[in-house]
Coordinates of C-alpha atoms and ligand atoms in Angstrom, one line a residue:
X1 CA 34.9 116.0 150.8
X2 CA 35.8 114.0 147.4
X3 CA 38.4 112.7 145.7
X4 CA 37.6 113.8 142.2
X5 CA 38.8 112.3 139.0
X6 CA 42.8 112.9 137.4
X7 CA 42.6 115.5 135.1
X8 CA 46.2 115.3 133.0
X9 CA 47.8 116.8 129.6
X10 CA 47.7 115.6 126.9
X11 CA 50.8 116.0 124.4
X12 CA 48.3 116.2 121.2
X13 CA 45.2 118.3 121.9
X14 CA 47.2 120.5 124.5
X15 CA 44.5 120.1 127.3
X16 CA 43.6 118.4 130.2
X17 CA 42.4 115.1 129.3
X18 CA 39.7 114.1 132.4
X19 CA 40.9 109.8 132.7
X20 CA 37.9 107.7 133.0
X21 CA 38.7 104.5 131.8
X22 CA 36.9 101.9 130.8
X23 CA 34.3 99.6 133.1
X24 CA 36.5 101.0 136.2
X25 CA 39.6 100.3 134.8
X26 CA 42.5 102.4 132.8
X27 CA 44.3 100.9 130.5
X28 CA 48.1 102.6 130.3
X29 CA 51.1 102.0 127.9
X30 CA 54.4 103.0 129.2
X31 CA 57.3 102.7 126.9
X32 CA 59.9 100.5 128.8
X33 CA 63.7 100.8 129.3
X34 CA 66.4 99.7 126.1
X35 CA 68.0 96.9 128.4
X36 CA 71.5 97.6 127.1
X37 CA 72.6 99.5 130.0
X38 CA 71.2 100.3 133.7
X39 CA 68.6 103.1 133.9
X40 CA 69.5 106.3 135.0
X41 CA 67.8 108.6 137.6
X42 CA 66.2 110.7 134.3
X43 CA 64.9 107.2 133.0
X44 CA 63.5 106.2 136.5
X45 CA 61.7 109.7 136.7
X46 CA 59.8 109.1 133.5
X47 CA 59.1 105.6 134.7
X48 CA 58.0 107.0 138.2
X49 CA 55.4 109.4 136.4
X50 CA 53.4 105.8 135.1
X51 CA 53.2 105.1 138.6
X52 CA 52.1 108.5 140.4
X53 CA 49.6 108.2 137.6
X54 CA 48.2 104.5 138.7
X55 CA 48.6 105.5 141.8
X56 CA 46.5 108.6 142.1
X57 CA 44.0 106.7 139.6
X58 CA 43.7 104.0 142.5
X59 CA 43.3 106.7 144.9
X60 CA 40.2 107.9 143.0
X61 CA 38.8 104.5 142.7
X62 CA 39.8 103.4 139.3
X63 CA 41.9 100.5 138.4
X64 CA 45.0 100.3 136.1
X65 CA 46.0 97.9 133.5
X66 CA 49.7 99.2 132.8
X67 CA 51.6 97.3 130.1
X68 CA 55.5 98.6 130.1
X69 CA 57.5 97.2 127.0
X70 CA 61.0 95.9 127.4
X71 CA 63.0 97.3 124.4
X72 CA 65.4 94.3 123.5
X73 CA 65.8 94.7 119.7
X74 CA 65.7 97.4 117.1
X75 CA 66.1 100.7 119.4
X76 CA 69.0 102.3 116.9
X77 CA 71.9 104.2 118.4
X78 CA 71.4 107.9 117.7
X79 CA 73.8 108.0 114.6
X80 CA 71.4 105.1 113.5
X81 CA 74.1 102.8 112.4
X82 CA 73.6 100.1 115.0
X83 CA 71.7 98.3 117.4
X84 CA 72.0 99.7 120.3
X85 CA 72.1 96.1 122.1
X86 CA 74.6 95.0 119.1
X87 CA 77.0 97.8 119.6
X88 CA 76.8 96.8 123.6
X89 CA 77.8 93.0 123.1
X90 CA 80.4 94.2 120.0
X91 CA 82.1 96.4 122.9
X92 CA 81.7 94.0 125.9
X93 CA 81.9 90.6 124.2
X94 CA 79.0 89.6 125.9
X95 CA 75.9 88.2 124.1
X96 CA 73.4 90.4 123.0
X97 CA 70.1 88.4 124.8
X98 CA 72.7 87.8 128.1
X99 CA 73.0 91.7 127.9
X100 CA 69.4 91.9 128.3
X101 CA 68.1 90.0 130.9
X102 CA 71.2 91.4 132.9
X103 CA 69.9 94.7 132.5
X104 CA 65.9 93.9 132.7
X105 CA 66.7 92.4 135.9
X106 CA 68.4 95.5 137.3
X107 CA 65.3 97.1 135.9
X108 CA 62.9 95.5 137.6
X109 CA 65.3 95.9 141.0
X110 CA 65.4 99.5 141.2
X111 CA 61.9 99.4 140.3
X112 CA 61.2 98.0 143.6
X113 CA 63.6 100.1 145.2
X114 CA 61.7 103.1 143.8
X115 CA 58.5 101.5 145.2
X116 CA 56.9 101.8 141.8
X117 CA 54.5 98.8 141.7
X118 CA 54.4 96.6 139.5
X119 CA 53.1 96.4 135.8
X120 CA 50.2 94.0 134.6
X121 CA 52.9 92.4 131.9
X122 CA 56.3 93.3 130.7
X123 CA 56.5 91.9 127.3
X124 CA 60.0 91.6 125.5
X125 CA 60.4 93.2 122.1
X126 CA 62.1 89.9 120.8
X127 CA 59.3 88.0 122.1
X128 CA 56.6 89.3 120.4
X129 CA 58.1 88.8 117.1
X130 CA 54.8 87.0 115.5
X131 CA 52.0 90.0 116.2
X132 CA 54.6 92.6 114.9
X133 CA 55.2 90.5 111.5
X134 CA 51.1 90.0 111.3
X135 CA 51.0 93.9 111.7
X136 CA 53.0 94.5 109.3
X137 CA 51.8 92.2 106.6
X138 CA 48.4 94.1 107.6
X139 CA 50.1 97.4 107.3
X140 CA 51.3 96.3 103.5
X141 CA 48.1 94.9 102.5
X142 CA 45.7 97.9 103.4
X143 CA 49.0 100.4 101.7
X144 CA 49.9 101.9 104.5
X145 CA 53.5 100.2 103.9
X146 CA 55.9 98.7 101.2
X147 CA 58.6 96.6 100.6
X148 CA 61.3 98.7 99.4
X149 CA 64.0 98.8 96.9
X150 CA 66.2 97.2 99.1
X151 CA 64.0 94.7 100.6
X152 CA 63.3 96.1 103.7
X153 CA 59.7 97.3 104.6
X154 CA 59.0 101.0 105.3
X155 CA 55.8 103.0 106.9
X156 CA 54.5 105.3 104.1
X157 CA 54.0 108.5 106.0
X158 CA 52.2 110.2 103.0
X159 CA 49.6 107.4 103.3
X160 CA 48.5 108.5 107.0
X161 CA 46.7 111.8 106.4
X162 CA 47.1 113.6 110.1
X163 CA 50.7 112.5 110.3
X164 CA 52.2 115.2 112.6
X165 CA 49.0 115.3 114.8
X166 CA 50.7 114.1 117.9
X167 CA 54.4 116.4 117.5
X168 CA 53.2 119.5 115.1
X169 CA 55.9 117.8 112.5
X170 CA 54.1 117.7 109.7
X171 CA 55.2 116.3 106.8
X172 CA 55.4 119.2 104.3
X173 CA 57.7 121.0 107.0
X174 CA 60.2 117.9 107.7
X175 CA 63.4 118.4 105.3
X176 CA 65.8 115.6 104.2
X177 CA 68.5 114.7 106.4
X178 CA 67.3 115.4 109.4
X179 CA 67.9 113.1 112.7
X180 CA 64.5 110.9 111.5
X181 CA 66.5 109.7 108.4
X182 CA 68.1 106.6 108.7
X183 CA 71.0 106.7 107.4
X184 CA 70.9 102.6 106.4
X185 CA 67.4 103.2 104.9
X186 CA 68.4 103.6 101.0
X187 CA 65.0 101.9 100.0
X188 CA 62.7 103.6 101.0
X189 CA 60.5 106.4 99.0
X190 CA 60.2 109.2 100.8
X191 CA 62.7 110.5 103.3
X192 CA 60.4 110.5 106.2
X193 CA 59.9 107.0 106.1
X194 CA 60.3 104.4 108.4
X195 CA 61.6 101.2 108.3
X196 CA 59.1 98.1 110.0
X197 CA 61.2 95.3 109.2
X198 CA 64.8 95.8 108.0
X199 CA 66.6 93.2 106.2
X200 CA 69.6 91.6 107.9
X201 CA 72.7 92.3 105.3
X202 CA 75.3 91.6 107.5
X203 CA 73.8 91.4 110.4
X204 CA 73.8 87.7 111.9
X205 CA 72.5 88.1 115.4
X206 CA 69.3 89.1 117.2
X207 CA 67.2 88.0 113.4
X208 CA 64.3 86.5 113.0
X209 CA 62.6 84.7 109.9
X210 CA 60.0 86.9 107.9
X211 CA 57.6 86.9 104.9
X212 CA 61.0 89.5 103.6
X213 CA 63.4 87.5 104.8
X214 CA 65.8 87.3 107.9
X215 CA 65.6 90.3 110.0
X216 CA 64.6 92.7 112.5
X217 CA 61.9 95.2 113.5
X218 CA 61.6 98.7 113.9
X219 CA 61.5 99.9 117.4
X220 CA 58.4 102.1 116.6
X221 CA 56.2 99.1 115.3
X222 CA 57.1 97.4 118.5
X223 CA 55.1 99.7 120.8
X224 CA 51.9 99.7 118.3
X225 CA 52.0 95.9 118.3
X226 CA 52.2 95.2 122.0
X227 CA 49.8 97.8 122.8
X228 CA 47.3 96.8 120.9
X229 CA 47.7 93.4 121.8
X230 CA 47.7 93.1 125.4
X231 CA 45.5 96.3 125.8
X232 CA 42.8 95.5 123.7
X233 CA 43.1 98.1 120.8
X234 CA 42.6 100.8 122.9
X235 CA 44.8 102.6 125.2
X236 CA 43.7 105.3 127.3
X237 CA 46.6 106.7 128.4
X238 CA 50.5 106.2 126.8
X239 CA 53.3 107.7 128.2
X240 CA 56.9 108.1 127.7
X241 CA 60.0 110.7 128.2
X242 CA 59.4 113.7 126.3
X243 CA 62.0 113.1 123.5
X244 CA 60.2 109.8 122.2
X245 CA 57.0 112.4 121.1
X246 CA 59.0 112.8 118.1
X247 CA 59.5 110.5 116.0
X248 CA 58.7 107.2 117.9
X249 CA 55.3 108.3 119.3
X250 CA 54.2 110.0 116.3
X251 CA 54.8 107.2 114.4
X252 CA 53.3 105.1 116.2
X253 CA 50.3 106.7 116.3
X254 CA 50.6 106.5 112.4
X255 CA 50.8 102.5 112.7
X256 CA 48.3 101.6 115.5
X257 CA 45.1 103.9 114.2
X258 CA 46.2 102.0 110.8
X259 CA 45.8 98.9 112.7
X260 CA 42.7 99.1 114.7
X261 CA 40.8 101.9 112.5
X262 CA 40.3 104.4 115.3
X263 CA 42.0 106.8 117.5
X264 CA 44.0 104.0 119.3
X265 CA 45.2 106.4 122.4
X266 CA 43.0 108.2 124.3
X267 CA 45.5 110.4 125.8
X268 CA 49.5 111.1 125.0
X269 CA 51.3 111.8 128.3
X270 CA 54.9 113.2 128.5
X271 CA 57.4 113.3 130.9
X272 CA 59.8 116.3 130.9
X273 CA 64.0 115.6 131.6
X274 CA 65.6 115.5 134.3
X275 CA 69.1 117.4 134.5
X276 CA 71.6 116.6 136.9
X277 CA 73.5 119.4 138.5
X278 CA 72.9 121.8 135.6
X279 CA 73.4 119.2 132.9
X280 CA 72.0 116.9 130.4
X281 CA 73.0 113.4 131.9
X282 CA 75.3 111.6 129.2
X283 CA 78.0 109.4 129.2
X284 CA 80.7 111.4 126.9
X285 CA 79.8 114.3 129.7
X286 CA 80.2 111.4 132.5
X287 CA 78.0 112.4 134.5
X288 CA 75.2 109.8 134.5
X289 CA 73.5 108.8 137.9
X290 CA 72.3 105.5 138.7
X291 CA 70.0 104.5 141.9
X292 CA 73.2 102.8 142.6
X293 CA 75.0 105.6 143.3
X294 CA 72.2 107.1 145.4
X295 CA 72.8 104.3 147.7
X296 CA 76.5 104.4 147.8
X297 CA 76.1 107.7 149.2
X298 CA 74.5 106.3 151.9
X299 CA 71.3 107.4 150.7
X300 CA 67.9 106.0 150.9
X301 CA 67.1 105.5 147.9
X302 CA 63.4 106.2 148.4
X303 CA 65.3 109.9 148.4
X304 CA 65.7 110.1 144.8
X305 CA 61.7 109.5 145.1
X306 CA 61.1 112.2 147.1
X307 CA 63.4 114.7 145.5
X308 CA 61.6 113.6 142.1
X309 CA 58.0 114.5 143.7
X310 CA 59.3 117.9 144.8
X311 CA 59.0 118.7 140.6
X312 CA 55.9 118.4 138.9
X313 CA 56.3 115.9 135.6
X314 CA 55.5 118.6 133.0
X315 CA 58.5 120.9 134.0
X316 CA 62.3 120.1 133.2
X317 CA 63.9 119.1 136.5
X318 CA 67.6 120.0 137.5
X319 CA 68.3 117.1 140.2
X320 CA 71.7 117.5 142.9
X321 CA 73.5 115.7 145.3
X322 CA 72.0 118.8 147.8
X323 CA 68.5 117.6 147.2
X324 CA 68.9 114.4 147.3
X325 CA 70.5 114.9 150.8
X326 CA 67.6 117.3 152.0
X327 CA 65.3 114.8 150.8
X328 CA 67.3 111.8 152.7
X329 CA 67.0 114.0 155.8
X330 CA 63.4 115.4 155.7
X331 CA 62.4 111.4 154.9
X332 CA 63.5 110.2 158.2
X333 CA 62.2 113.0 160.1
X334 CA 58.8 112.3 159.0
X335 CA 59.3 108.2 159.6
X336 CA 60.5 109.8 163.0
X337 CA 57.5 111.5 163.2
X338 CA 54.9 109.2 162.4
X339 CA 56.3 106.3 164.7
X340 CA 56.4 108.5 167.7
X341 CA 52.2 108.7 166.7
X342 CA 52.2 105.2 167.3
X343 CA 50.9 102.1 164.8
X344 CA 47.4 102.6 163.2
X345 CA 46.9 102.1 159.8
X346 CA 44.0 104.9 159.5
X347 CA 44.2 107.5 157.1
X348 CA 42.5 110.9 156.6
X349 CA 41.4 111.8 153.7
X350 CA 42.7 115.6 152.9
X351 CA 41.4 117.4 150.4
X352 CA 44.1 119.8 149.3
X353 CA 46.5 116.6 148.9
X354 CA 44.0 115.0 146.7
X355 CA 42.9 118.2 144.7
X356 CA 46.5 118.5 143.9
X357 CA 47.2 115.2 142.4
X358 CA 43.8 115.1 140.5
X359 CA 44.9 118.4 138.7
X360 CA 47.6 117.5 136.7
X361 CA 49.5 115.8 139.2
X362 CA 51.4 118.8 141.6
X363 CA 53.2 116.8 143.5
X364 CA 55.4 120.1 144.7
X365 CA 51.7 121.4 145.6
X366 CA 50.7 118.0 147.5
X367 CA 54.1 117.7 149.1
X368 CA 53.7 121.0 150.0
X369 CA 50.9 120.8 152.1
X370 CA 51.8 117.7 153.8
X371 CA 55.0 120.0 155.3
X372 CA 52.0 123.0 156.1
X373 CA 50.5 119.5 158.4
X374 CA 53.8 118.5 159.8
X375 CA 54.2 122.4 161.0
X376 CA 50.5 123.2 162.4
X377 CA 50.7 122.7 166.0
X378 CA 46.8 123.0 166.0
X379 CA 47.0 119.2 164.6
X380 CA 47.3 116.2 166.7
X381 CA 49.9 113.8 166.8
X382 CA 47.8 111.0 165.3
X383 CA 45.6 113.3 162.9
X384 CA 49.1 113.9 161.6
X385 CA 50.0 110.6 161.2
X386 CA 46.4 110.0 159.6
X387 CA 47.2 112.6 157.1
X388 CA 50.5 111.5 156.1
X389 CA 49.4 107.9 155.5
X390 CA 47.0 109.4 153.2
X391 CA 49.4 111.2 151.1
X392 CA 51.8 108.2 151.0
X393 CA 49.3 106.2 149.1
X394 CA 50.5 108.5 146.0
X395 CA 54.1 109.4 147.6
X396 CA 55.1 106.0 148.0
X397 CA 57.8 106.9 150.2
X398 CA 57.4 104.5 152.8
X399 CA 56.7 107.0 155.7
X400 CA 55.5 104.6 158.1
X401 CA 58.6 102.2 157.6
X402 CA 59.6 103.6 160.8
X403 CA 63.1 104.8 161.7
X404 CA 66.1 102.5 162.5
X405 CA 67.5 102.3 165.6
X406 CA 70.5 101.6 166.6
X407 CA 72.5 101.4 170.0
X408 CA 75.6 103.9 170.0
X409 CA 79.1 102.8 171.5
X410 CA 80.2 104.2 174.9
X411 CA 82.9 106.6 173.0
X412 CA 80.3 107.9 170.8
X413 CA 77.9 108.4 173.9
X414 CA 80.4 110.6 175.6
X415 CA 81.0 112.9 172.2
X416 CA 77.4 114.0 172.2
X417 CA 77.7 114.2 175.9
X418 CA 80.5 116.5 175.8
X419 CA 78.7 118.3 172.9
X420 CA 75.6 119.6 174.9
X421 CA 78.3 120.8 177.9
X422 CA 80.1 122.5 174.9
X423 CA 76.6 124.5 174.0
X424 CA 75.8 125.1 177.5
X425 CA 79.4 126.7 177.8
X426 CA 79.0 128.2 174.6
X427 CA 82.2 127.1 173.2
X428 CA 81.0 127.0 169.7
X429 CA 84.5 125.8 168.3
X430 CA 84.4 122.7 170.1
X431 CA 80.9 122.1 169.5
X432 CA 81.5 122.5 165.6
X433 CA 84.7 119.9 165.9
X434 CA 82.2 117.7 168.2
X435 CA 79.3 117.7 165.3
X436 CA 82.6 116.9 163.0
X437 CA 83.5 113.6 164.7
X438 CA 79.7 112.6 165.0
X439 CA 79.1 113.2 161.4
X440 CA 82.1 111.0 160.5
X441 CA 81.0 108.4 162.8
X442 CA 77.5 108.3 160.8
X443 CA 75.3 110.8 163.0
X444 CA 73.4 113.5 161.9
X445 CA 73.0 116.6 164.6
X446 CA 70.0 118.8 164.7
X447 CA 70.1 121.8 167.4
X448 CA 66.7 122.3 167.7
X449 CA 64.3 124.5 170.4
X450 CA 64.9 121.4 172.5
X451 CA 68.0 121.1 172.5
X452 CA 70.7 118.6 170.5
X453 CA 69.1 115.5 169.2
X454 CA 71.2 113.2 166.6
X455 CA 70.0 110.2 164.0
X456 CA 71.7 107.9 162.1
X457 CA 72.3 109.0 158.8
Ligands
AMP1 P1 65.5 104.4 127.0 O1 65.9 103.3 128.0 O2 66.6 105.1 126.4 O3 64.6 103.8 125.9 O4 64.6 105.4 127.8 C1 63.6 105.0 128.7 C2 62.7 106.2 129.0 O5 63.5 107.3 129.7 C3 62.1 106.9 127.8 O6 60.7 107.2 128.1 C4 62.8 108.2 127.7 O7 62.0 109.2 127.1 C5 63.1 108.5 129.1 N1 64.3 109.4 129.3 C6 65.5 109.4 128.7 N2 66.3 110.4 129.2 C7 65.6 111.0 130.2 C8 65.9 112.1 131.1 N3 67.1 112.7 131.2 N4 64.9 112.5 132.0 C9 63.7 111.9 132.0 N5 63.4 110.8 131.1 C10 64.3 110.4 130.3
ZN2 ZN1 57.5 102.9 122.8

């Protein structure tokens, strides 16, 4: 019985990458939220992957340096005309850097509210203004980048010969006018190009001083600069949503192994999308889900947790209201469970649970096997309970939180009363209007083998 090491794909050699670390510990970059809005349950699954990962690493021994980037400057809207975080304040009236810390905060709340633990540092794009102009200016003096006709700097993507390695978008196959091409980039040489520091023009907030003038970065040189900075040159495993594989990833690949010389990440991670009810989540479609809304259901919130581990990372997910509800309900029957074993804190190690997340990270597969435990009336109460706790190392889903109780009223008391003589007499028409009025009042009926038993919802 072992808990072997996390085997997980990697985006650029299409393969398992085995995670080792280095000295014991794993160094991990996970591109952060663009604080001009709150996250959405698709943003917080890609965030949740970075910690199932540091989880299951800790599970196996290993310890995690995670660095997760707050995105406060440069992240273009997709028609590339504007900051997104200008376009926010231009439409709000509300100061661009105010904007931010409203939304990081929120961040960092449903963060906890997730149970995702948290990261070593948190470093703010317009903090770190200093190590991305000295990468730059390093970039420009090896020729990896130029000043260009309009007096902005750009990336020459000729200059890096595996550009392409990470995405398959090579350059010789990339055509004009595509979504990479900034459509505010005039200067630059070749049209898949990036711009490092952009001049201000008419800009006048969010700019900083430069060897070029007053300006701004590029979101893509952001990640390279803080990565290599508080990681030490070397990341062993980066992660992000699928869609920033191409172009932010790639090209920043393209700027960090310019930087430190050498394969700078060990090992590109990517998070499929999740859908919600059938559809991409968007705001012209308006039908973005926050946390917040989980809870205003009356949801835990740990739910959207749990219905998130029921999908493994690497496969698109199509999220509902229906599993988020299933997922509220089987939560509290295992809390249920697991208090009626009692208090200890031992675990038992299982290893089917821990195979599962070491290949890949199959969640549905661990999950899985914890509801195979929960079932097997051949297992003890406490063994049970043992197991569980085990799993919920990686699940995070609070399972021995225990289950609230609270007293019912008299009235209520004599609704589920006169439910069970309604079964007994089968009169199934009252029963149903009985299990009505219970659910409005905030009770959940099972009819089980034993008979009615309620919860609260
Ligand atoms: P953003 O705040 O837009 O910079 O995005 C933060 C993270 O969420 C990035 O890693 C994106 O790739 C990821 N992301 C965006 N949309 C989705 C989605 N629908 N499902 C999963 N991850 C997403
Ligand atoms: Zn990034």
């Amino acid at each position: 019985m072992s808990t072997g090491s996390l085997s997980i794909y990697d985006t650029k050699s299409k393969s398992l990458h085995t995670i080792a670390g280095t000295d014991g510990v794993v160094r991990i970059y996970c591109c952060g939220p663009t604080v001009y809005r709150d996250a959405h349950v698709g943003n917080l699954r890609t965030f949740l992957l970075s910690d199932l990962i540091s989880r299951t690493l800790q599970m196996t021994g290993l310890d995690v340096s995670l660095v997760q980037n707050i995105t406060d400057v440069g992240h273009m809207a997709d028609d590339f005309e504007e900051d997104k975080m200008l376009a926010e304040s231009a439409k709000t009236k509300v100061d661009p850097f105010q904007i931010a810390r409203t939304f990081e905060d929120r961040f960092h709340i449903d963060l906890e509210r997730l149970n995702i633990e948290p990261a070593a540092s948190y470093p703010r794009a317009s903090e770190k203004m200093a190590e991305m102009i000295t990468a730059i200016e390093k970039l420009i003096a090896m020729k990896r980048a130029y000043v260009g006709s309009d007096g902005s700097v750009y990336f020459d993507a000729t200059s890096f010969p595996t550009y392409g390695a990470l995405s398959g978008n090579k350059l010789d196959s990339l055509q004009p006018g595509h979504r990479y091409e900034f459509t505010d980039e005039g200067g630059k040489r070749f049209h898949a190009d990036w711009a490092l520091w952009k001049l201000a023009g008419a800009r006048t907030q969010m700019i900083w001083d430069s060897p070029w003038g007053a300006g701004f970065p590029g979101w893509h040189i952001e990640c390279s600069a803080m990565s290599i900075e508080l990681l030490d040159a070397h990341v062993d495993l980066h992660l992000g949503g699928i869609d920033l594989r191409f172009p932010h990833h790639e090209n920043e690949r393209a700027q960090s192994n310019s930087l430190t010389g050498n394969e700078t990440v060990d090992t590109w991670v990517h998070g499929e999308h999740l859908l919600f009810e059938g559809r991409k989540m968007s705001k012209s479609a308006g039908n973005v889900v926050l946390l917040q809304d989980v809870i205003d259901r009356g949801l835990d919130p740990l739910s959207l947790r749990f219905a998130l581990l029921e999908n493994r990372y690497r496969s698109q997910m199509d999220l509902s209201w229906a599993s988020l509800e299933a997922a509220h309900s089987t939560l509290k029957r295992w809390r249920q469970l697991l208090s009626n074993a009692g208090t200890s804190a031992e675990m038992k190690f299982d290893q089917e649970v821990s195979d599962a997340l070491t290949t890949d990270l199959d969640t549905p597969r661990a999950m899985q096997r914890i509801r195979t435990i929960e079932k097997d009336s051949t297992i003890g109460a406490l063994d049970k309970r043992a197991l569980f706790l085990f799993a919920d190392q990686v699940f995070g889903l609070d399972l021995d939180r225990g289950v609230e109780q609270r007293e019912v009223s008299s009235e209520i008391q004599a609704l589920l009363d006169a439910r069970i003589t309604a079964r007994a007499e089968k009169n199934w028409s009252l029963s149903d209007s009985l299990r009505d009025q219970l659910t409005n009042a905030g009770l959940e009926i099972n009819d089980g083998a034993e008979g009615q038993s309620w919860s609260w919802k």
